[in-house]
Amino acid sequence: MPKRTRSDSSTRLRQILDAAQDILTTGGLESVKIATLAELVGLSEAALYRHVSSKEEILTLVIEDVRATLFNGIDAASTPADKPALRKLEHLMRLHLSWLDGRHGACLMLVTEALQFGDGQAGCESRRLMNDYLESISSIVKEGQRRGEIDPALDATTAATMFIGIEKAAVNRWLLCPGETRPHCKVDELWHMYRSSIALTSKPVPSGRLV
């Protein structure tokens, strides 16, 4: 029998995580079952357990996968370092809304909403993800306040919470309302609303289609 390689194992784990995200998107948290996952990826349950130990581990890995995508977006939006903070926030909103109305985005909404109050490993990872995301946005807001772009009277955490809330509300409405416009199609309107609530002056920061 051929020896299983690290590459084979990584590929199979990727298949398991993709299948889990598909199930989460279409059926919610309770639909994620080992038997269903095994069938979708063409494994026996025993074989699947050679890659993951439990549903809890699968959900934790899904959240870690989402984290990587979210923070890659933050890194992309923050380059170069001297880019105006408002430009960084606009870039990030465009990038994330484009991503959030796909499979992974729906998965993010479902997983974080369902797990943020849980006591297990996945719940802890979900809370850590959202707290770190909030802190990252807050840091960009503070940078804008130091540079005179963003109203210094605003609480940076509150402004960051508003930013995330706009993203989540747009995606949740799309998920729950058949026929609703996809979130990334509303990004100009959403960004204008957010920018007007935090910018120090009405003087526009140059912007453009960044995705």
C-alpha angles and dihedrals in degrees: 000000000000114000113250111244130213088249091055090051093049091049092050092048089051089053091050093050092047090051091048091052091049091052092046091051096049103031110018132234098311091057093065103101130159092233092053093047092048091052093048094053095039099248136123115246089250091053092048090054088061087069102036130021101210148347087266091059091048092053091046091052091048090054091048088051091052090047091057092053094046095050094043084059092052091050091050093048092049095056123135097034093224093056110125112265092237089055089051092052092047092048090049094049091050092046096046097043089051089052097038096061090061130076096280093049093052088048091053092053094048097044099045094045092048099042107034093094096041124112099217130092093271092051091051091048091049092053091046091051094052094043092050092047090051091049092049093053090044090054091055090049091051090049089054090050091053091050094049096248099108129048106267091208090069120096104241094216091052090050090049091049089053090051093053091042091056091052094047095045092051093050095043092051090051092049095047102038116062111221094021115144114263112259097243090057089063097048096109092055094042094047093048090052093049095043093050089054096053109025116108093221137010090249105122123238109221110262140174146164101302102175 
